[in-house]
Short mmCIF file of C-alpha atoms and ligand atoms in Angstrom, two decimals:
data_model
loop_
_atom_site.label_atom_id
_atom_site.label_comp_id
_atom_site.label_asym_id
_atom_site.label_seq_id
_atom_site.Cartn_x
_atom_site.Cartn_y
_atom_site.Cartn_z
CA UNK H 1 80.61 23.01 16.22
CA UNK H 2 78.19 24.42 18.84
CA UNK H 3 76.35 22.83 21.09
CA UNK H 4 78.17 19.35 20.94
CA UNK H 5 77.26 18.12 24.37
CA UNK H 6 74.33 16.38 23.59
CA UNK H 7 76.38 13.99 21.53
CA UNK H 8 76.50 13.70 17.29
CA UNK H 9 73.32 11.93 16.09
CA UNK H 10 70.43 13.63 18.12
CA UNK H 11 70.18 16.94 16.23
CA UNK H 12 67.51 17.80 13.81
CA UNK H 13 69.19 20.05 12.02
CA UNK H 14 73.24 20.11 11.83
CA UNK H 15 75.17 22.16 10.17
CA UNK H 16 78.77 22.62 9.19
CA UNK H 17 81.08 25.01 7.92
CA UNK H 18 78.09 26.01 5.68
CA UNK H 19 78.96 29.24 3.86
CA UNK H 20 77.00 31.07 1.14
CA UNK H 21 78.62 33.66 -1.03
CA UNK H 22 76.79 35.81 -3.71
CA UNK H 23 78.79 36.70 -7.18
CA UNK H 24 78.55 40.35 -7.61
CA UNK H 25 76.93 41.73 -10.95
CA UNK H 26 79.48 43.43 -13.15
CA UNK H 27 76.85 46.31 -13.52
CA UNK H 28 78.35 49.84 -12.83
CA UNK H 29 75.93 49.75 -10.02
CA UNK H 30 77.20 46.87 -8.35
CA UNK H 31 80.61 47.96 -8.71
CA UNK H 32 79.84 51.46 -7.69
CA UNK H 33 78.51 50.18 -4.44
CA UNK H 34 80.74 47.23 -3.54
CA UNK H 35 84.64 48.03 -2.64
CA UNK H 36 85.53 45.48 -5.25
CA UNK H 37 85.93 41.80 -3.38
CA UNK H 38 83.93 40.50 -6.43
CA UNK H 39 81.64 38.55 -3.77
CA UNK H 40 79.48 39.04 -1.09
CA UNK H 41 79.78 36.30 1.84
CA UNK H 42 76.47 36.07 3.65
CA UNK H 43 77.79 32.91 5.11
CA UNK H 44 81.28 32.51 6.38
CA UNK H 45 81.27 29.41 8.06
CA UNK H 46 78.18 28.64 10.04
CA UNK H 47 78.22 25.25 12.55
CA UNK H 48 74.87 24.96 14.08
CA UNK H 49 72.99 22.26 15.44
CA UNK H 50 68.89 22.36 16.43
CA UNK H 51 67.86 19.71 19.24
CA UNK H 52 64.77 17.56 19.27
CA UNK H 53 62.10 19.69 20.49
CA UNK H 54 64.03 22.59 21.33
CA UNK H 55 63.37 26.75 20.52
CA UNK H 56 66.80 27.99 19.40
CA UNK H 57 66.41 31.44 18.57
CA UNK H 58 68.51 33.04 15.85
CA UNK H 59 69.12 36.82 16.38
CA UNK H 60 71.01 39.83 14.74
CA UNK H 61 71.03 42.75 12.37
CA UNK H 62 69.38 42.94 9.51
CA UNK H 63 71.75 41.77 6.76
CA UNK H 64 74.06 39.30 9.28
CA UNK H 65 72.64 36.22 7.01
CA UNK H 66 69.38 34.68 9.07
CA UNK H 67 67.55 34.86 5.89
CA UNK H 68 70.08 33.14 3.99
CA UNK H 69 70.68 30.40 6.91
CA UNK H 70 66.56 29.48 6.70
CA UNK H 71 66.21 29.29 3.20
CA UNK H 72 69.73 26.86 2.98
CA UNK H 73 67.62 24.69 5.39
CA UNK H 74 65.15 24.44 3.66
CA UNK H 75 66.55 23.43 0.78
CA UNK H 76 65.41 26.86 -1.45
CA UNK H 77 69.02 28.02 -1.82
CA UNK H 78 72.05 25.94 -1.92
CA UNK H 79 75.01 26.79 0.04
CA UNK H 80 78.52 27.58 -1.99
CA UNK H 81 79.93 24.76 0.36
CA UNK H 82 79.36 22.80 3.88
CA UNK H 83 77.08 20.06 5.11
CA UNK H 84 73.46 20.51 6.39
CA UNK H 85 72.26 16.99 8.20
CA UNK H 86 68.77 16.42 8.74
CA UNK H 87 68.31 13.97 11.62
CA UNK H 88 72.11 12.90 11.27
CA UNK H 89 71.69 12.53 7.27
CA UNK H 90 73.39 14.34 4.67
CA UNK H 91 69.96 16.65 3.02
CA UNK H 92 70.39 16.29 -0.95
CA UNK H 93 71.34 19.37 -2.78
CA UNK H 94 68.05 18.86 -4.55
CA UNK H 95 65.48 18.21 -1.95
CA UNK H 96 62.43 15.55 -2.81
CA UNK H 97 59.04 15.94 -1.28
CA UNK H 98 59.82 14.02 1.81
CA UNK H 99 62.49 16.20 2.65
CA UNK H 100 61.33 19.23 2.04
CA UNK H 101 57.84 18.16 4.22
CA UNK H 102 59.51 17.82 6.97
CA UNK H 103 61.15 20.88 7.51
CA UNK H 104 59.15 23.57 7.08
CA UNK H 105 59.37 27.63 6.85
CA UNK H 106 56.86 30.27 8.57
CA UNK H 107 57.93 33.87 7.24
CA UNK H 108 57.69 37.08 8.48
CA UNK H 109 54.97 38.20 5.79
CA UNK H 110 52.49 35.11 6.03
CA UNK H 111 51.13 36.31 2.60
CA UNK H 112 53.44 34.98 0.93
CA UNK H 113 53.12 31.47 1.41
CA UNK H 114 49.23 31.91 1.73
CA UNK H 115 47.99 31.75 -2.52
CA UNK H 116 45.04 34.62 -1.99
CA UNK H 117 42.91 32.70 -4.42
CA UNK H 118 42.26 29.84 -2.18
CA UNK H 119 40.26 29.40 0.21
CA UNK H 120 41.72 28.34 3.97
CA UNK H 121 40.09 24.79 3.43
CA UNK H 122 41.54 24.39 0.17
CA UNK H 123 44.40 25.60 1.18
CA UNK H 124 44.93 22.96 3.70
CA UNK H 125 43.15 19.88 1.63
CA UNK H 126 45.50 20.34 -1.19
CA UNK H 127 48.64 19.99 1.34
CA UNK H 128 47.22 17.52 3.43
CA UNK H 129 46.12 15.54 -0.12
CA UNK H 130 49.66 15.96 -1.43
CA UNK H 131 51.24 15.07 1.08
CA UNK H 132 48.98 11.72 2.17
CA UNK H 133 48.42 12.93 5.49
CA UNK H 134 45.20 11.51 5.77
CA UNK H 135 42.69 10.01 3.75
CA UNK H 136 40.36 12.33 1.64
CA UNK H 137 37.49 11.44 4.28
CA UNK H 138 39.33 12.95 7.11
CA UNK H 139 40.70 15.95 5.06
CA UNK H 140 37.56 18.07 7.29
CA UNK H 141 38.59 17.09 10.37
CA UNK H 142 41.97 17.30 9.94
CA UNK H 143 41.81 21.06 8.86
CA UNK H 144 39.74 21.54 11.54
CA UNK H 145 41.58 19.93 14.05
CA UNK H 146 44.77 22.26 12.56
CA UNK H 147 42.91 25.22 13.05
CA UNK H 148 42.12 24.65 16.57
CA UNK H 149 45.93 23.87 17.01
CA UNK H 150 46.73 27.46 16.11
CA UNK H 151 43.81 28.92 18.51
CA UNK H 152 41.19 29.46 15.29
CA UNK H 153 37.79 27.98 14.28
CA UNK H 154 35.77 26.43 11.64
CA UNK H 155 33.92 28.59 10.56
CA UNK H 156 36.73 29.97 8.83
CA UNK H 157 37.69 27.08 6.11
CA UNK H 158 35.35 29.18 3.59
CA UNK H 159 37.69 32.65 4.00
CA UNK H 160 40.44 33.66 1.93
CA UNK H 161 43.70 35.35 3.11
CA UNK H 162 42.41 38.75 2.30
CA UNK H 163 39.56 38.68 4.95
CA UNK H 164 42.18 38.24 8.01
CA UNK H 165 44.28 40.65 10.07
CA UNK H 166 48.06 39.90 10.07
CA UNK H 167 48.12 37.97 13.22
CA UNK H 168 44.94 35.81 11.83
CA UNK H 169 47.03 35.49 8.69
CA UNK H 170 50.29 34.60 10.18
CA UNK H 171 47.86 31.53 12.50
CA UNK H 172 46.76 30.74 9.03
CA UNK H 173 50.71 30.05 7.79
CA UNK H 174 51.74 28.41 10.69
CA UNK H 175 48.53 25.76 10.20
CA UNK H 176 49.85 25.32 6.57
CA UNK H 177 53.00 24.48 8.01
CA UNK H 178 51.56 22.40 10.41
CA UNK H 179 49.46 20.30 8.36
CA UNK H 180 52.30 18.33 6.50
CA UNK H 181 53.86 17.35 9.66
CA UNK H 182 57.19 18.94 10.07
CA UNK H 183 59.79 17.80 12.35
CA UNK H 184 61.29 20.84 12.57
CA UNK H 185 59.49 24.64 12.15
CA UNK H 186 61.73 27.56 10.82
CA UNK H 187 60.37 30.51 11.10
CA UNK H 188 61.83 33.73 9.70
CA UNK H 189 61.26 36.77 11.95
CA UNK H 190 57.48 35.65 12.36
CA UNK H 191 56.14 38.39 14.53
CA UNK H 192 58.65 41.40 13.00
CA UNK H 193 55.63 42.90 10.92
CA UNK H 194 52.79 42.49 13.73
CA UNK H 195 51.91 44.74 16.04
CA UNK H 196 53.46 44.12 19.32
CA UNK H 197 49.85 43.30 21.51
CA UNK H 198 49.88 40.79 18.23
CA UNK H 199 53.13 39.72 18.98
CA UNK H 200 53.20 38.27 22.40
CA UNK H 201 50.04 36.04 20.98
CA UNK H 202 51.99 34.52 18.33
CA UNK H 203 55.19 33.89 20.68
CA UNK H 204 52.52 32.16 22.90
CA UNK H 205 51.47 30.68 20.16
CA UNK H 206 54.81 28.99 19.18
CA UNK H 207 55.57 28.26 22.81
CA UNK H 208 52.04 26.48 22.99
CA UNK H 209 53.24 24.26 20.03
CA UNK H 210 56.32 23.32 21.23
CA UNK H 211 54.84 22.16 24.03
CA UNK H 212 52.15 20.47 22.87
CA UNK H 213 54.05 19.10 19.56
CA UNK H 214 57.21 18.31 20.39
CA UNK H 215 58.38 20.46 17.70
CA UNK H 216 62.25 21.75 16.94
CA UNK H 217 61.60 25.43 16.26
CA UNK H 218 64.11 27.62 14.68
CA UNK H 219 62.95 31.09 15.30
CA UNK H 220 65.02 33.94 13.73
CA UNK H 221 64.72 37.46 14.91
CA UNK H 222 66.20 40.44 14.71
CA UNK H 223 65.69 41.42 18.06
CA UNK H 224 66.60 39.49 21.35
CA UNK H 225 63.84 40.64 23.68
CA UNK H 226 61.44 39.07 21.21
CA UNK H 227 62.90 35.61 22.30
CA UNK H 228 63.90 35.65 25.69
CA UNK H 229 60.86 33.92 26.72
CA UNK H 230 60.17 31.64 24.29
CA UNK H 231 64.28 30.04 22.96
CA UNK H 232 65.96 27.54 25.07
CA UNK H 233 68.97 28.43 23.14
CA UNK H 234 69.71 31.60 21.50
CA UNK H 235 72.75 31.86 18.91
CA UNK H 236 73.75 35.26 18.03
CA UNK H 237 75.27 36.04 14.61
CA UNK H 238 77.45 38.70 12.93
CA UNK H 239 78.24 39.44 9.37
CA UNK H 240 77.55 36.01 8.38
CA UNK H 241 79.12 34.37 11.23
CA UNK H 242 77.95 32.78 14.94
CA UNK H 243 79.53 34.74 17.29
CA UNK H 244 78.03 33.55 20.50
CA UNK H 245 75.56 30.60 21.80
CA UNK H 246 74.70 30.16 24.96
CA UNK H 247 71.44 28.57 27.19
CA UNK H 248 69.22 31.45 26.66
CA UNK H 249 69.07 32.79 30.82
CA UNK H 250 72.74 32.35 30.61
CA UNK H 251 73.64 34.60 27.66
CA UNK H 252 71.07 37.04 29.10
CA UNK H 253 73.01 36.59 32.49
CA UNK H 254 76.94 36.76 31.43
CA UNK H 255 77.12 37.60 27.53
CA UNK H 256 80.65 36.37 26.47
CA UNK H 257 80.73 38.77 23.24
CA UNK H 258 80.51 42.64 23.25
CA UNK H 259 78.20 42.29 20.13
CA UNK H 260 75.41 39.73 22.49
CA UNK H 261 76.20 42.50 25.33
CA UNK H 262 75.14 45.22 22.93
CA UNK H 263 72.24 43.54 22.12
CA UNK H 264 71.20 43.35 25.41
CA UNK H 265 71.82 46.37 26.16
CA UNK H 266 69.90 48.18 23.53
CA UNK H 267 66.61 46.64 25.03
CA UNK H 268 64.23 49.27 25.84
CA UNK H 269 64.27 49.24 29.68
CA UNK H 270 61.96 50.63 32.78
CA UNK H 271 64.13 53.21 34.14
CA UNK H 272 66.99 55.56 31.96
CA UNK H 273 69.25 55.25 35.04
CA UNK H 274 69.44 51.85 33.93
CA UNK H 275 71.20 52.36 30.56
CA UNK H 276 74.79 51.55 30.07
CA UNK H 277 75.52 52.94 26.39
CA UNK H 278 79.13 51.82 26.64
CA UNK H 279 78.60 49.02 24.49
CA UNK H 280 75.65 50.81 22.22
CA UNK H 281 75.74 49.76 18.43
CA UNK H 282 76.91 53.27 16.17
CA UNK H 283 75.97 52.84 12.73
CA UNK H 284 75.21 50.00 10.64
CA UNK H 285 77.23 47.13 10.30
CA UNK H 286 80.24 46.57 7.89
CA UNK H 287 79.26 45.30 4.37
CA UNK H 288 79.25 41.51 4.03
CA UNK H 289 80.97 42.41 0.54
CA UNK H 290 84.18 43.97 2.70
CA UNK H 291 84.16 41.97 5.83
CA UNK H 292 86.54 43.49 8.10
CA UNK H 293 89.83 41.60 8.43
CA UNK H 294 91.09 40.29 12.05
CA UNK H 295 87.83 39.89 14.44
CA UNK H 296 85.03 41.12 11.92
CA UNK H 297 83.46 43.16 14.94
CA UNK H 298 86.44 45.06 15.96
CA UNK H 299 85.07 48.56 13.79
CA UNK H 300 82.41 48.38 16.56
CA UNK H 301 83.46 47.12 19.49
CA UNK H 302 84.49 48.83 22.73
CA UNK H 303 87.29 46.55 23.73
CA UNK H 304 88.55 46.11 20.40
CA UNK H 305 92.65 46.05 20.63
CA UNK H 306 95.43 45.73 18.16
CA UNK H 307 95.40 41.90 17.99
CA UNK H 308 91.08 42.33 17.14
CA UNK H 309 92.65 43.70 14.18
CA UNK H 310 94.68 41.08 13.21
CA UNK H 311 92.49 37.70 14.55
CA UNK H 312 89.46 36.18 13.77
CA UNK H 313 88.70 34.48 16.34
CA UNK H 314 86.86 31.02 16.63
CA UNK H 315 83.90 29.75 18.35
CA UNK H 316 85.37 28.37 21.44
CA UNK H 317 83.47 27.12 24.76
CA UNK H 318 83.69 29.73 27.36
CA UNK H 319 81.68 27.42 29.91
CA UNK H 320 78.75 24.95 30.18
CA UNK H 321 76.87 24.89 26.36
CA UNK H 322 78.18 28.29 26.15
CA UNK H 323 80.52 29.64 23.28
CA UNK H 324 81.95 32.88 22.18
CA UNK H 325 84.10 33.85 19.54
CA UNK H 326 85.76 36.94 21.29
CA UNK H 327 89.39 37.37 22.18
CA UNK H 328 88.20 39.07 25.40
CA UNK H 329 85.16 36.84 26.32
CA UNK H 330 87.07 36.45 29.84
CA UNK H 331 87.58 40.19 30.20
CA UNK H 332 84.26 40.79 29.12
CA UNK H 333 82.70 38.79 32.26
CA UNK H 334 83.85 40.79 34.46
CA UNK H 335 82.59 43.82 33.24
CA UNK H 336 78.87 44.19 35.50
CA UNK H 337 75.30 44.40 33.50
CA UNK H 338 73.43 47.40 34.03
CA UNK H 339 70.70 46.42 37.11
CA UNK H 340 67.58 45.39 35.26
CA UNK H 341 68.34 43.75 32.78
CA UNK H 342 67.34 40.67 33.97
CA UNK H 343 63.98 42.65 34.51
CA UNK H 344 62.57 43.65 31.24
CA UNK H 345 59.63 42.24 29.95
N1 ADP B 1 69.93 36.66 -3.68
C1 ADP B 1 70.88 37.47 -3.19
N2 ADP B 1 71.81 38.02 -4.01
C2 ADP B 1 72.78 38.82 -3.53
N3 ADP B 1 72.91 39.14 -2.23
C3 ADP B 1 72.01 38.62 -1.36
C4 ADP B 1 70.95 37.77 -1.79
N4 ADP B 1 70.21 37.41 -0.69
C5 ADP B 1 70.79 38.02 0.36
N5 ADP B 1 71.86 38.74 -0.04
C6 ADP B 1 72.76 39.52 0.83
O1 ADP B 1 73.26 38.62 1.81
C7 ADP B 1 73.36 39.29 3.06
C8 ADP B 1 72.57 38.54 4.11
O2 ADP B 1 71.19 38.67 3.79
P1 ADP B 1 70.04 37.95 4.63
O3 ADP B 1 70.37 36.50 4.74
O4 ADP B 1 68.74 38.30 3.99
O5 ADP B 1 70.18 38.64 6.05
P2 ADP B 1 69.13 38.82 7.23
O6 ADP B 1 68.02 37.85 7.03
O7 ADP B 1 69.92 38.56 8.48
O8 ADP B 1 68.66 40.24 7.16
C9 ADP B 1 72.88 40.72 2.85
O9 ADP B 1 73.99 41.55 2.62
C10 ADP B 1 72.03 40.60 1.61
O10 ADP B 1 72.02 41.82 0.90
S1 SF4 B 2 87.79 39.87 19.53
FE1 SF4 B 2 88.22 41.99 20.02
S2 SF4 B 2 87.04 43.20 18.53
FE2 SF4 B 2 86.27 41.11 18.49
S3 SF4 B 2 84.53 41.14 19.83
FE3 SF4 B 2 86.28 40.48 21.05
S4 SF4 B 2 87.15 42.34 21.94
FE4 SF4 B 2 85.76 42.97 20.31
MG1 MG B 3 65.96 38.14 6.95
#
């Protein structure tokens, strides 16, 4: 279990063991392109937690299992087995309107939680309606007073999605979020399709929330110079797994896994003398449908012995909220960051 220190009952979200494993078609395609496990495992045993009004950012590849993660916590997908606790309660398999309103899901294309044939004040009357939010004689205001939260105006609650840029848009979906009153805000690689001056407005945008709110963000990324600003808490996962979580500074600081340090290391930087490609990332990762046996990194990692091949290791505490599942985490320590990377933007 991560993060554990702040004792059992505080978290927003928790959860445990949570795996999620896909049935492969018996097509000729599927079989041509799988090595024949039968399955896919884009979960394989997840603990988690998310703390009141915390930013925990969720970073890796494309295909490590964010996706899947987000939409187990919000109840779209099940999971094949685990618990996921909402506020220290068990969330039904089946979630019922109260459950689902309070956690809520911000994706990376906005348009598709944005119905293009409704105007933005329709849009938000019919959640905040639904929802009883307020009564129909504040509906106005409220949408209005939403709006402003996300840095936009009245004057738009007569435009539909089509007449807004991306960034505009992807205001406009986190405002829909908004409006039910989440406790918690997961949002799936929000900023991946904007461009990046659009970017750093919408990460100012969530940090401005946060503040402001109170809110629990989960904020998934594939890319970990997106969130060094804006997470408290970043966990890092691999092929379906967590492989590191640390206190955002201090995993940018001392990374305990060679996968976090690669990462890190693959962030653009000011000068080239700067660049360490010891621990660059060849190829793409492994298929989740042939996860690699022993320590699933070990076909890609630069310190990867005999015993990688042979262990998978656990998450284990490798100091203060800080956890690692490497073999080597203490060898890894010692090994010194290139210079700036405490410097990039
Ligand atoms: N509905 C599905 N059916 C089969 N495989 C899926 C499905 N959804 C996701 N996957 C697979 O699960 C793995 C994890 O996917 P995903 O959670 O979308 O990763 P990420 O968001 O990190 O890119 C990938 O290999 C993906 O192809
Ligand atoms: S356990 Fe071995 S292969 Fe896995 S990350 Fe650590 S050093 Fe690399
Ligand atoms: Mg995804």
């Amino acid at each position: 279990m991560t993060g554990t220190d702040t004792g059992t009952d505080t978290a927003m979200l928790r959860v445990a063991g949570l795996t999620k494993t896909y049935s492969l078609g018996t097509s000729w395609l599927s079989r041509l392109t799988s090595s024949g496990s039968g399955t896919l495992k884009a979960l394989d045993g997840v603990d988690l937690d998310l703390r009141p009004g915390e930013v925990l950012a969720l970073v890796g590849e494309s295909g490590s299992g964010k996706s899947t993660l987000a939409k187990i916590l919000v109840g779209s997908t099940p999971a094949s087995s685990g618990v996921v606790e909402h506020r220290g309660e068990v969330a039904p398999a089946r979630r019922d309107k109260e459950s689902s309103r309070r956690v809520q899901m911000v994706f990376q294309d906005p348009y598709s939680s944005l119905n293009p044939r409704l105007t933005v004040g329709a849009m938000l009357a019919e959640l905040l309606l639904l929802h009883r939010v307020v009564p129909r004689r504040e509906v106005r205001a409220e949408s209005v007073r939403l709006l402003n939260l996300v840095g936009m105006e009245e004057d738009v609650l007569g435009a539909y999605p089509s007449q807004f840029s991306g960034g505009q848009r992807q205001r406009l979906a986190i405002a829909r979020a908004l409006a039910v009153r989440p406790d918690v805000v997961i949002a799936d690689e929000p900023v991946s399709a904007l461009d990046v001056s659009v970017q750093a407005t919408i990460l100012e945008l969530f940090a401005a929330l946060r503040a402001e709110l109170g809110l629990s963000i989960l904020f998934i990324a594939h890319n970990l110079a997106v969130v060094q600003h804006l997470a408290d808490r970043v966990a890092v996962m691999y092929l379906g797994r967590i492989v590191e979580v640390a206190p955002t500074a201090q995993l940018f600081a001392a990374p305990r896994h060679p996968y976090t340090r690669a990462l890190i290391d693959s962030i653009p930087r000011m000068t080239e003398a700067s660049v360490n490609d010891a621990f660059e990332l060849d190829g793409e990762p492994p298929s989740p449908y042939d996860v690699p046996a022993g320590c699933r990194f070990h076909p890609r990692c630069p310190l990867a012995s005999e015993i990688c091949r042979t262990t998978d290791p656990p998450l284990l505490s490798v100091g203060p909220a800080h956890e690692s599942a490497c073999l080597k985490a203490d060898e890894l320590a010692l090994i010194p960051l290139p210079e700036t990377t405490q410097e990039h933007a």
